[in-house]
Coordinates of C-alpha atoms (C1' of nucleotides) in Angstrom, one line a residue:
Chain A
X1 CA -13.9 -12.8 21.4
X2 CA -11.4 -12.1 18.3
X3 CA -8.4 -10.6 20.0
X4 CA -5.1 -8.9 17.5
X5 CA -2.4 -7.5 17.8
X6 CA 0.1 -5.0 16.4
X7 CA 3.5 -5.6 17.7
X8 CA 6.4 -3.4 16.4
X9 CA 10.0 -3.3 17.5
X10 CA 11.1 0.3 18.1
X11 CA 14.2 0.1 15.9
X12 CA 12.5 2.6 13.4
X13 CA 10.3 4.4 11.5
X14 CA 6.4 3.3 10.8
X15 CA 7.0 1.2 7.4
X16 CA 3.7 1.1 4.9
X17 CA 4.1 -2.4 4.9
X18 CA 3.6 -2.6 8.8
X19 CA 0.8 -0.1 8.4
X20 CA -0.8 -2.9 6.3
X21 CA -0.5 -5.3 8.4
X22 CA -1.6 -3.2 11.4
X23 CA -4.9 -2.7 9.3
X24 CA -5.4 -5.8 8.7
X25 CA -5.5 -7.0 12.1
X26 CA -6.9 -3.8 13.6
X27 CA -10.4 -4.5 10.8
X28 CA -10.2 -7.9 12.3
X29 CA -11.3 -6.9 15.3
X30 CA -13.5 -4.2 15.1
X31 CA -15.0 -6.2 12.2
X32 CA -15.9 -8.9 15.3
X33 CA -16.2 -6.4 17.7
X34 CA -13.0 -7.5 19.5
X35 CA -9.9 -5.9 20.5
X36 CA -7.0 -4.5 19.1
X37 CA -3.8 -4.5 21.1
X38 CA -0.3 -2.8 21.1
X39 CA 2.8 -4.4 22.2
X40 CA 6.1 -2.9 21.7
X41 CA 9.2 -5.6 20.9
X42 CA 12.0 -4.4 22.8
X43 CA 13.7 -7.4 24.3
X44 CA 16.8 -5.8 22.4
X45 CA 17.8 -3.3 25.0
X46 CA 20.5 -2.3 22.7
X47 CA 18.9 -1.6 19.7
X48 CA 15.6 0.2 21.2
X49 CA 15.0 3.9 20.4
X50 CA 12.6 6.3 22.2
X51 CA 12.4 8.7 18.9
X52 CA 11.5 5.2 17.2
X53 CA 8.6 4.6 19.9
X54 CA 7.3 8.1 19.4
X55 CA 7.1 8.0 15.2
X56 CA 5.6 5.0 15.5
X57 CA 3.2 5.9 18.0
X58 CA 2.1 9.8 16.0
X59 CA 1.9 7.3 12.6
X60 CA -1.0 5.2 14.8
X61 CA -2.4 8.5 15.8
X62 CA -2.0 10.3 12.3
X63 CA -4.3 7.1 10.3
X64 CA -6.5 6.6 13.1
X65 CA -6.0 3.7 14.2
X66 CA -7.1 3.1 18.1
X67 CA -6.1 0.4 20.3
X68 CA -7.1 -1.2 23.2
X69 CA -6.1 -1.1 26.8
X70 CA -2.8 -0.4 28.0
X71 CA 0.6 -0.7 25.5
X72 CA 2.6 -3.9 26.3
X73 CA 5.9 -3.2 26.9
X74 CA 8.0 -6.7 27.0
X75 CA 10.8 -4.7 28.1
X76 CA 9.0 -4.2 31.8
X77 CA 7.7 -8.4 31.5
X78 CA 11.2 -9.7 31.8
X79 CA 10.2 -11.2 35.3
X80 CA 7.5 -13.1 33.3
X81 CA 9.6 -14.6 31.3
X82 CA 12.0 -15.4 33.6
X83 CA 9.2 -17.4 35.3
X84 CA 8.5 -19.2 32.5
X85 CA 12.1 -19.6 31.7
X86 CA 12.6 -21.2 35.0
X87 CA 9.7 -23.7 34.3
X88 CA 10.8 -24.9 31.1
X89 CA 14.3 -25.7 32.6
X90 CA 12.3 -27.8 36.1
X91 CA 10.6 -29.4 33.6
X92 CA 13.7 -30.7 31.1
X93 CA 11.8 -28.9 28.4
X94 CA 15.0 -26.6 28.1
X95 CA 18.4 -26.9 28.9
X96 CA 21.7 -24.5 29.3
X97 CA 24.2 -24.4 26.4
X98 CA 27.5 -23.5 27.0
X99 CA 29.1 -23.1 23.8
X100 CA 30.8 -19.7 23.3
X101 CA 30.7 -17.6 20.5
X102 CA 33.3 -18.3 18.8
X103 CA 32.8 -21.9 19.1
X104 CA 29.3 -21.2 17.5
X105 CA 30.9 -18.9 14.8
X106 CA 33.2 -21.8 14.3
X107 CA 30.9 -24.9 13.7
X108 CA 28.6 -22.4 11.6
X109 CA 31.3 -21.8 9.4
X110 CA 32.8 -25.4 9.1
X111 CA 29.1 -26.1 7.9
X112 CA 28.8 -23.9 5.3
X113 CA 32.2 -24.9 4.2
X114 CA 30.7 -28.3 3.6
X115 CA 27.2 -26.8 2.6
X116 CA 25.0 -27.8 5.3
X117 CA 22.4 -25.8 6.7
X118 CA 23.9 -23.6 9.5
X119 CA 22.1 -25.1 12.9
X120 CA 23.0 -25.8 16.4
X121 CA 24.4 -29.1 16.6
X122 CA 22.6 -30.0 19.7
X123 CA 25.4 -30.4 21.8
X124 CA 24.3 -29.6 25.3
X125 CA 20.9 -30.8 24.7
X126 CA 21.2 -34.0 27.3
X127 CA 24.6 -33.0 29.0
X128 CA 25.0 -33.8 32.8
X129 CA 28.8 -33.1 33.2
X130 CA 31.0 -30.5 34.2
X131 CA 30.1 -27.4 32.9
X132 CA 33.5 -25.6 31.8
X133 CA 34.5 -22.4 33.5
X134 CA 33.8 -18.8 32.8
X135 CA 30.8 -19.1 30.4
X136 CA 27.7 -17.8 31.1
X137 CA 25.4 -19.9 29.4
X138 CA 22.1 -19.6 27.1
X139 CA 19.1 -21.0 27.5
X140 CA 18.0 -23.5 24.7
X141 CA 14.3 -25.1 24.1
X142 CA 14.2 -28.3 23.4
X143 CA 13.0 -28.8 19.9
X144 CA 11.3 -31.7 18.4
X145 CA 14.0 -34.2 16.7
X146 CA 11.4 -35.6 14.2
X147 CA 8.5 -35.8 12.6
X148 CA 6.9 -32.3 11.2
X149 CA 5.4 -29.1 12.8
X150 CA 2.1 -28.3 10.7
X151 CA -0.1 -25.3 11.3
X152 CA -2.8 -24.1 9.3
X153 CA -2.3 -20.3 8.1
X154 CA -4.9 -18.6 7.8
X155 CA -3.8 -17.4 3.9
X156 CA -1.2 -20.0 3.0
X157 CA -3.5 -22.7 3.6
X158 CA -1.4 -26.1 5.4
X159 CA 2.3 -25.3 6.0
X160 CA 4.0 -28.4 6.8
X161 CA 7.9 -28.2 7.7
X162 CA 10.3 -31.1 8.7
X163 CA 11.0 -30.8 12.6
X164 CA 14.8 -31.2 12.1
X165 CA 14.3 -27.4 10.0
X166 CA 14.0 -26.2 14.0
X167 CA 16.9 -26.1 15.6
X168 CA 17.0 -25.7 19.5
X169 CA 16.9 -22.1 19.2
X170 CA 17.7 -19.6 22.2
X171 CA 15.2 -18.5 24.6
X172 CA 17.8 -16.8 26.5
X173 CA 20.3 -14.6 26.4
X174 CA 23.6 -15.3 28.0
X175 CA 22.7 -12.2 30.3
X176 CA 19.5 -13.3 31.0
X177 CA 17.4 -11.7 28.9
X178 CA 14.7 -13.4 26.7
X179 CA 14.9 -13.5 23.1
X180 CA 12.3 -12.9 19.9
X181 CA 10.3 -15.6 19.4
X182 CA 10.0 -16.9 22.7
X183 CA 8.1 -13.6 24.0
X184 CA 5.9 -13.7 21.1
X185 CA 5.1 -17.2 22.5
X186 CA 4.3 -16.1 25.1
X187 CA 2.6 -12.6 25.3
X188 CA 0.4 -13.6 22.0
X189 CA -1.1 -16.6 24.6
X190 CA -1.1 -14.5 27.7
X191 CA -3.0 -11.7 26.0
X192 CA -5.7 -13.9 24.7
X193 CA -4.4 -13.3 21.1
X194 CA -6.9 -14.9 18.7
X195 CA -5.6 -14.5 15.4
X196 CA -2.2 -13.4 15.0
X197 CA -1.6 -11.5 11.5
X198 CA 2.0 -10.6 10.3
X199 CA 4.3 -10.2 7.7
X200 CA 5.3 -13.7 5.8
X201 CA 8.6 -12.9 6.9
X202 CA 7.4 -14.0 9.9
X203 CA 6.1 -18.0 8.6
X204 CA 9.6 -19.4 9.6
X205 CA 9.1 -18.3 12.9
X206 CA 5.6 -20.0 12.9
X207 CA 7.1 -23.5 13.6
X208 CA 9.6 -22.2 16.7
X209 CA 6.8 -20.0 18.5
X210 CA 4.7 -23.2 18.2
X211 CA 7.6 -25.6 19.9
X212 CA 6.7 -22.7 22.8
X213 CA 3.3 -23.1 23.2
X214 CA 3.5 -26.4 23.1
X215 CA 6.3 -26.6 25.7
X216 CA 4.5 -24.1 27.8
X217 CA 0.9 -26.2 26.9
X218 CA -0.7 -23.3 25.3
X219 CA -3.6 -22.7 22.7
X220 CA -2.5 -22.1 19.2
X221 CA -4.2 -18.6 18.0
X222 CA -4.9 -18.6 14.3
X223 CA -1.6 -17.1 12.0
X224 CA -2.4 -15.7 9.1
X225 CA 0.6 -14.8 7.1
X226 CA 0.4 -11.6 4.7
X227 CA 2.7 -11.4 1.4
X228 CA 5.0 -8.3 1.6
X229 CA 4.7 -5.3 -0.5
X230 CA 7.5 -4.6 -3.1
X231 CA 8.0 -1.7 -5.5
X232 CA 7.1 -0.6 -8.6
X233 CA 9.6 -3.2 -10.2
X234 CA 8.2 -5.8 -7.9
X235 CA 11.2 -5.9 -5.9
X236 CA 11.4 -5.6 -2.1
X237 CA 10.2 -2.2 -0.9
X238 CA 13.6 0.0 -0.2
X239 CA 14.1 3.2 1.2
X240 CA 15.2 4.3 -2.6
X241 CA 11.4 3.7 -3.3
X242 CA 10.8 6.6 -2.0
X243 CA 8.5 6.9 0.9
X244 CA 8.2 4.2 3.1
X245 CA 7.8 5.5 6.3
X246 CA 4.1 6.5 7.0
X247 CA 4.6 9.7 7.9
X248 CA 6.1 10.7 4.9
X249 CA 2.8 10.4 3.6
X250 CA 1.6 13.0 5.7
X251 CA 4.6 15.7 4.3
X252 CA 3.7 14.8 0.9
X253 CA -0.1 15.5 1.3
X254 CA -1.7 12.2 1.5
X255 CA -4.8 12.1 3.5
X256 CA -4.5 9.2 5.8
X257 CA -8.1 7.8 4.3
X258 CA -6.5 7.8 1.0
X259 CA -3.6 5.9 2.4
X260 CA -5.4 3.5 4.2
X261 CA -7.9 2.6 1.1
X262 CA -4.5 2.1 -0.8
X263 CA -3.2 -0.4 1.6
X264 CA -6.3 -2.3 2.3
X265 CA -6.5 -3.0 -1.7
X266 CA -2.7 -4.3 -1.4
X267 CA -3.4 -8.1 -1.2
X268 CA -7.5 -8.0 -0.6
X269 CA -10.5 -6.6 -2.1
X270 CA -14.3 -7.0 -2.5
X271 CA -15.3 -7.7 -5.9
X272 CA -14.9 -4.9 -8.0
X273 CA -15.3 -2.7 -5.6
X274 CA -12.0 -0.3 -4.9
X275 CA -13.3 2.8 -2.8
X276 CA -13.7 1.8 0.7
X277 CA -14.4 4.2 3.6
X278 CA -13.7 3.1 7.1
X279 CA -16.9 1.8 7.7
X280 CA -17.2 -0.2 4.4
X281 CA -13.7 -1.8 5.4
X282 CA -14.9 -2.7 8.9
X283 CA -18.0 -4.2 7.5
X284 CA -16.9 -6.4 4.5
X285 CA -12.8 -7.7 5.6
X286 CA -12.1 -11.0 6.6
X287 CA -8.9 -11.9 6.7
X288 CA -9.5 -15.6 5.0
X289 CA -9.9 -13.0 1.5
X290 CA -6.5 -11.8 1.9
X291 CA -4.2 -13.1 -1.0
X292 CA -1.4 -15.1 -1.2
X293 CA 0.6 -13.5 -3.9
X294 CA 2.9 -10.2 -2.7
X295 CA 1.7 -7.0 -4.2
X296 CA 3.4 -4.3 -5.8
X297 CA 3.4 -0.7 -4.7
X298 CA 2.4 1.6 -7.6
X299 CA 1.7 5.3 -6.2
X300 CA -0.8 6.4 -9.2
X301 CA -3.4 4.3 -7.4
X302 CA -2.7 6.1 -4.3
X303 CA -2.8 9.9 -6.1
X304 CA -6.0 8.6 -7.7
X305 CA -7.4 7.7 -4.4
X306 CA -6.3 10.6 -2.8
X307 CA -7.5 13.1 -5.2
X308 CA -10.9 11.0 -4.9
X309 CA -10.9 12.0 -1.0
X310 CA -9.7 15.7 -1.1
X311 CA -13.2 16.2 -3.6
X312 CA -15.7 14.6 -1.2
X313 CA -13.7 16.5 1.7
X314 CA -16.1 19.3 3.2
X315 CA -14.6 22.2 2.8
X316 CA -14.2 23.4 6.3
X317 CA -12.6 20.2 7.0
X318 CA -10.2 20.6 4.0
X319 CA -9.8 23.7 5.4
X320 CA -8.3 22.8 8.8
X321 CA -5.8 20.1 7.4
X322 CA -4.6 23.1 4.9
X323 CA -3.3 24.9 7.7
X324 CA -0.7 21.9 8.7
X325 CA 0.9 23.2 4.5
X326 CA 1.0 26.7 4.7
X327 CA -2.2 28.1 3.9
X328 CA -4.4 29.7 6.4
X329 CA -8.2 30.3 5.3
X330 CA -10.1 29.3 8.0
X331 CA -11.3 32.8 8.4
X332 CA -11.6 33.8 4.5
X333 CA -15.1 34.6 4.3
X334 CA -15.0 33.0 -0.1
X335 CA -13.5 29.9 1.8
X336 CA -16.5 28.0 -0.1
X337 CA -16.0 29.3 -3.4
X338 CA -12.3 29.0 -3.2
X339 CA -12.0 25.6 -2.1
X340 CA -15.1 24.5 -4.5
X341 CA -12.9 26.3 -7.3
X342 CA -9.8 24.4 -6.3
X343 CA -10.0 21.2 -4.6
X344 CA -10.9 19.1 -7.9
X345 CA -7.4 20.2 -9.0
X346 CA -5.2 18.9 -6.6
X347 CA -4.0 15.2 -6.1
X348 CA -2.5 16.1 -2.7
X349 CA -2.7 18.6 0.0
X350 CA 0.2 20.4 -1.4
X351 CA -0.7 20.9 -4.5
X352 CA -4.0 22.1 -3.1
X353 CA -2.5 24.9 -1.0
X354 CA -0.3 25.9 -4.1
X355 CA -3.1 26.6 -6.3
X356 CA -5.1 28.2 -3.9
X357 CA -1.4 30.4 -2.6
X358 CA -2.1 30.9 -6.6
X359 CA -5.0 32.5 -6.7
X360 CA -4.6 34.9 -3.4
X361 CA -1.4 36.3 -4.3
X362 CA -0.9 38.9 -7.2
X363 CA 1.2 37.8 -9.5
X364 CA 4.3 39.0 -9.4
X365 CA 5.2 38.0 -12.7
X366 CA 3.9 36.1 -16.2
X367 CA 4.8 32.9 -17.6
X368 CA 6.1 34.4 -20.6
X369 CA 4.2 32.0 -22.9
X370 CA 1.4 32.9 -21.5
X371 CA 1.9 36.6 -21.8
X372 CA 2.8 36.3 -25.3
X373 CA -0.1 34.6 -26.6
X374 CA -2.6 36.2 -24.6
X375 CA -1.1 39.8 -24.1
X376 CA -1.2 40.1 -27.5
X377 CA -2.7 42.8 -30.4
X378 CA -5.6 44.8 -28.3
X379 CA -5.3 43.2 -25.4
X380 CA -4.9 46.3 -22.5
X381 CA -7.8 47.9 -24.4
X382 CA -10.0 45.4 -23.9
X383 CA -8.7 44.7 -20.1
X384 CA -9.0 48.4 -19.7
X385 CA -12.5 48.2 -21.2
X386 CA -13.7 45.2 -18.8
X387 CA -12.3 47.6 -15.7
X388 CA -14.4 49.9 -16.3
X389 CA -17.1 47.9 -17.0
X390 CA -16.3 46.3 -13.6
X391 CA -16.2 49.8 -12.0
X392 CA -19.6 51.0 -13.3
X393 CA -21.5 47.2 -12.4
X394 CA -24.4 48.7 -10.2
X395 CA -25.0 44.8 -9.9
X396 CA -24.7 42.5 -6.7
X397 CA -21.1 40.9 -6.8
X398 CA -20.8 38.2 -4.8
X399 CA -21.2 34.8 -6.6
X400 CA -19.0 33.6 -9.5
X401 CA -22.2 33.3 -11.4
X402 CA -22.1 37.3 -10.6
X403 CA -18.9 37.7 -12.2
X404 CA -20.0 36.2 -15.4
X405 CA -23.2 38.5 -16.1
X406 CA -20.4 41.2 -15.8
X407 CA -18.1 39.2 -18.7
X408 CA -21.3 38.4 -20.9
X409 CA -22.6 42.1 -20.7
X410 CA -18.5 43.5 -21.5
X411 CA -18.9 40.6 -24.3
X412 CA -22.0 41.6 -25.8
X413 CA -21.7 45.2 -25.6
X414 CA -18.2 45.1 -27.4
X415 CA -19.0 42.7 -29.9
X416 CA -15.6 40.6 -28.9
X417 CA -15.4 36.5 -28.6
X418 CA -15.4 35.5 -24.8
X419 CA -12.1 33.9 -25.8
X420 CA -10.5 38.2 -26.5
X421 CA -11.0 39.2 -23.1
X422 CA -11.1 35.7 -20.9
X423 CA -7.5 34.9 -21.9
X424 CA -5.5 38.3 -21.2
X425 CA -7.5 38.0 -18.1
X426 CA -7.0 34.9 -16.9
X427 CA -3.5 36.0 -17.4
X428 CA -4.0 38.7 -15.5
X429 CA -4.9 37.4 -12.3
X430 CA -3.1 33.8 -12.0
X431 CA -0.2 35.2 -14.4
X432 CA -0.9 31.8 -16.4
X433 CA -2.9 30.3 -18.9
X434 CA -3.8 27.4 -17.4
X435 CA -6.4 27.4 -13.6
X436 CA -9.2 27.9 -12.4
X437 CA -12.1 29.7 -13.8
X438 CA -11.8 33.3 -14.4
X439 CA -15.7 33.7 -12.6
X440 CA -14.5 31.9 -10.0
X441 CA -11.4 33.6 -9.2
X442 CA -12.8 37.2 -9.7
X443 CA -14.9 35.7 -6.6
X444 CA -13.0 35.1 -4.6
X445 CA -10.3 38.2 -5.0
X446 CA -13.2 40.6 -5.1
X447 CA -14.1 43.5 -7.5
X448 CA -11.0 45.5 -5.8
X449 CA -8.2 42.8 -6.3
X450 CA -9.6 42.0 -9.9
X451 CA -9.0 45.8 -11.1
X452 CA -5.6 45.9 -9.1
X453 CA -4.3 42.6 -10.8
X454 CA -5.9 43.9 -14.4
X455 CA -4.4 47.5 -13.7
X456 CA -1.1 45.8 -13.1
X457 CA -1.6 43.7 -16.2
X458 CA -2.2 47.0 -18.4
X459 CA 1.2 48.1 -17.2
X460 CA 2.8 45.5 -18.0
X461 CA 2.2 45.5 -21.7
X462 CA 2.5 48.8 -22.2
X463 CA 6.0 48.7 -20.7
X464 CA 6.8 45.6 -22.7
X465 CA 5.4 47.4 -26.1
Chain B
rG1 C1' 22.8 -23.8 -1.2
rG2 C1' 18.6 -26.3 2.2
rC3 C1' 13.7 -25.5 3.5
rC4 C1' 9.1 -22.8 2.7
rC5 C1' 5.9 -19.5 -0.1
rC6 C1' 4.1 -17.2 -4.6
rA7 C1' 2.8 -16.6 -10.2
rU8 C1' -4.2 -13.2 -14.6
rC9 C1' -3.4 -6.6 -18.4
rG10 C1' 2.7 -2.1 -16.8
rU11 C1' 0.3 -1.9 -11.6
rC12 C1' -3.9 -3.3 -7.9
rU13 C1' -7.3 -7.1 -8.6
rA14 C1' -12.3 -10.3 -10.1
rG15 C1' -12.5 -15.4 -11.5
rC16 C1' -13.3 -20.5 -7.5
rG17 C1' -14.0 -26.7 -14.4
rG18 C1' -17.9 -24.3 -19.3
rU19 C1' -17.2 -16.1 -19.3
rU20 C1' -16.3 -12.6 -26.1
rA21 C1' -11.3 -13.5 -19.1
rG22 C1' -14.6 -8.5 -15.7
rG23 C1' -13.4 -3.8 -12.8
rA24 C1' -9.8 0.0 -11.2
rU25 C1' -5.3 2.8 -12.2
rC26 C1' -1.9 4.3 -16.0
rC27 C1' -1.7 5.6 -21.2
rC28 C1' -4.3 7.1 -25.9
rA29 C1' -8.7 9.2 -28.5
rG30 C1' -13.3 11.9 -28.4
rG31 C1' -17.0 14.9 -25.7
rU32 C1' -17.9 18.7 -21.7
rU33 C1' -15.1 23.2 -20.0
rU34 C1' -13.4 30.4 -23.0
rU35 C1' -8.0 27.4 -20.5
rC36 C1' -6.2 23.6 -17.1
rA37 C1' -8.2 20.1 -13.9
rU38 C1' -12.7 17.5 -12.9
rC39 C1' -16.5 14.7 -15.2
rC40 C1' -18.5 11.5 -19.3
rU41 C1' -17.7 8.1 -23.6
rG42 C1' -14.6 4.8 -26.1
rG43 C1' -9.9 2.2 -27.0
rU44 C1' -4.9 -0.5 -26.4
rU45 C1' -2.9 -4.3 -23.0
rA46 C1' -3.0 -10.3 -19.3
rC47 C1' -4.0 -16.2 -17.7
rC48 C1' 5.0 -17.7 -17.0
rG49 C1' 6.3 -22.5 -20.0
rG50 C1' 5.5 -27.8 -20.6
rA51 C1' 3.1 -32.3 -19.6
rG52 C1' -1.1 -34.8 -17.5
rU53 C1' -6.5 -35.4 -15.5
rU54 C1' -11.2 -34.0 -18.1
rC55 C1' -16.1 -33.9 -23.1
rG56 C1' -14.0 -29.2 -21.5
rA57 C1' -8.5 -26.1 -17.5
rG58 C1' -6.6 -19.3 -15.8
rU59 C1' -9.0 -22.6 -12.4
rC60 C1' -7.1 -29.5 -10.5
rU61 C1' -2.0 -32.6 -10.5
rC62 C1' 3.1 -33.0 -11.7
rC63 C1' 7.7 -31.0 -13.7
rG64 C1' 10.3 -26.8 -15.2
rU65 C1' 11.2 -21.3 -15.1
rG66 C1' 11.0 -16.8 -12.6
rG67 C1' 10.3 -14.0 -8.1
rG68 C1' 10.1 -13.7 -2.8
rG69 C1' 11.0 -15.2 2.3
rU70 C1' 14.1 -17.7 5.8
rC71 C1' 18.2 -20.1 7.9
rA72 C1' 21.4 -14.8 14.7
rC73 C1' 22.9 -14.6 22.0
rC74 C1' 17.9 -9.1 15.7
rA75 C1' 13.0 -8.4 15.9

RNA sequence: GGCCCCAUCGUCUAGCGGUUAGGAUCCCAGGUUUUCAUCCUGGUUACCGGAGUUCGAGUCUCCGUGGGGUCACCA
């Protein structure tokens, strides 16, 4: 059975590029009806944060993305490793290293002064003397000396690199605890990890997780080893790039379907195909299609995407996420009309609520352009006109289709352009030029509104005259 | 710097030895819409450079160049 994994540190916030990789390895398995797991990295005692935990945790929640089982905490496994620890040491395959600090600092620095590679010289690796006093030692794996560590990624295709590149890294802290990539090791084997999708950052520490399987006489999962995302200007993704952290998204009005067809583009795709609903991405990824080449972040794809989403939303759904910016109109018995009339105009949530806070407030004022060009010559005649017109409709008035019998009656029977009376009152009720239809709006205000905001209007120019 | 990885329109990508190098986004133009948006139609724009292999190379090989990653008692 195809088992992945997500495994964060806590250490911060949700990145996008994390989210990607989470998705890739979360289709993975419910594409091969396996299992998903969560592990959280905190071996680092020091640099753990519960707030991290949590945003990481609502990000999973906010996209969707389910796991299975129990979260791994390595933090609570430390007897585990110490077990394991233990064994390596019986069995010669590691050794303790008494080399301070300083004296580590020291024989980095002396390297790079004759610019060698900074590694561990190997020092304690077969000593049997006295151990000097007062240090606490680490725990070193023993490394292979030659020869080459090969694996086969996944997306890289054969990575091949030269055994003396792996140093005899620490396992161990000099305090005990365990360290990185000997946990990985570890858990990934223990929890029946399959394939094991990450980051490329993570392809150096490909070769020293192997030396731990093979120490600890493990199966090898599969790796597969995704290109990062960068920015716009195809340099690595910063936190001056704007949002980075997943939940931004959310503030800014992303829905997280929009967000997730975004990333699952970012490095794969299906033939031309670029709108993929969770189902579609379940069906068709396989993580042998991912590419090679690091992609670039570019956040009109993402609008695009997201305004593609908001207009196949059902409007009592849209309705419920609207309430999370501001706008309540679950109840709003034009709730139909009004999101029909709005929701091919917004690219995000927020710009959704604005136009529709738009059209159910009275304006309180007139984009002066606006007012200039369309307040113009007999312009309160006419809106006074249309009033009345309004006033005297024995009509139904319910439907925007409604609303226009009313304007193409006022049209005919005044012998005006549709243009004369649809500008001043377009202006009239959104207090700008530019919006939704006038039918539309009338609508969803009512016959009651629409005379207030056109009586309003009236007043306005007279004063101005 | 050592080692490793990568390279098609501005961006995301298709291509898997023979295509007028395709799609999407962005941008521009036209149409639809009383306006804006949507929608529809059309257009501009790409194989990093150089050798080689081959009848034929974006596709294979090598060398450059450019970009990225990594070299912790971080993860």
């Amino acid at each position: 059975m195809t088992v992945t994994r997500f495994a964060p540190s806590p250490t911060g916030y949700l990145h996008i590029g994390g989210l990607r990789t989470a998705l890739f390895s979360w289709l993975t398995a419910r594409h091969n009806g396996g299992k998903f797991l969560l592990r959280i990295e905190d071996t680092d005692l020091s640099r753990n944060s519960e707030e991290a935990l949590e945003a990481i945790m609502q990000a999973f929640e906010w996209v969707g993305l389910d796991y299975d089982g129990d979260v791994v905490y390595q933090s609570k496994r430390f007897d585990l490793y110490k077990e394991y620890i233990d064994q390596l040491l019986e069995e010669g395959k590691a050794y303790r290293c008494y080399m301070s600090r300083e004296e580590l600092d020291a024989l980095r620095e002396e390297q790079m002064a004759r610019k060698e590679r900074p590694r561990y010289d190997g020092r304690y690796r077969d000593f049997s003397g006295e151990p000097p006093e007062g240090i606490e030692p680490v725990i070193r794996i023993k490394a292979p000396t030659e020869g080459e560590i090969i694996f086969e990624d996944g997306v890289k295709g054969e990575i091949c690199i030269a055994a003396d590149e792996v140093d005899d890294f620490i396992i161990a802290r000099s305090d005990g605890t365990p360290t990185y990539n000997f946990v990985v090791a570890i858990d990934d084997a223990l929890m029946g990890l399959t394939d094991v999708i990450r980051g490329d950052d993570h392809l150096y520490n490909t070769p020293k997780q192997i030396v731990v399987y093979n120490a600890l006489g493990f199966k090898l999962p599969k790796f597969y080893h995704v290109a990062m995302i960068n920015n716009e200007q195809g340099k690595k993704l910063s936190k001056r790039d704007g949002a980075t952290d997943v939940m931004e998204y959310q503030k800014l009005g992303f829905l997280p379907e929009s967000l997730l067809n975004f990333l699952v583009r970012l490095g794969w795709s299906h033939g031309d195909q670029e709108i993929f609903s969770i189902d579609e991405m379940i069906a068709l990824f396989d993580p042998k299609d991912i590419n090679k080449s690091a992609s670039s972040y570019n956040l009109d794809k993402l609008l695009w995407l997201n305004a593609h989403y908001i207009k196949n939303m059902p409007n009592k759904e849209l309705a419920e996420k609207l309430v999370d910016y501001g706008v309540s109109i679950e109840g709003h018995d034009r709730l139909e009309i009004l999101l029909d009339a709005t929701k091919e105009r917004g690219k995000t949530l927020v710009e959704l609520a604005s136009q529709i806070e738009l059209i159910l407030t009275t304006p309180e004022s007139y984009d002066p352009k606006a007012a200039k060009k369309a307040f113009k010559g007999e312009a309160s005649e006419i809106l006074r006109n249309f009033a009345d017109t309004l006033r005297e409709w024995d009509g139904e008035l319910h439907l925007p289709a409604d609303y226009h019998a009313v304007l193409e009656h006022y049209v005919e029977k005044s012998e005006i352009g549709f243009g004369k009376i649809a500008q001043p009152l377009r202006v009239s009720l959104l207090g700008s030029m530019t919006g939704s239809g006038v039918d539309e709006v009338m609508a969803i205000i009512g016959v009651e509104e629409t005379i207030h905001r056109i009586d309003r209007a009236i007043f306005f120019i007279e004063k101005e005259k």
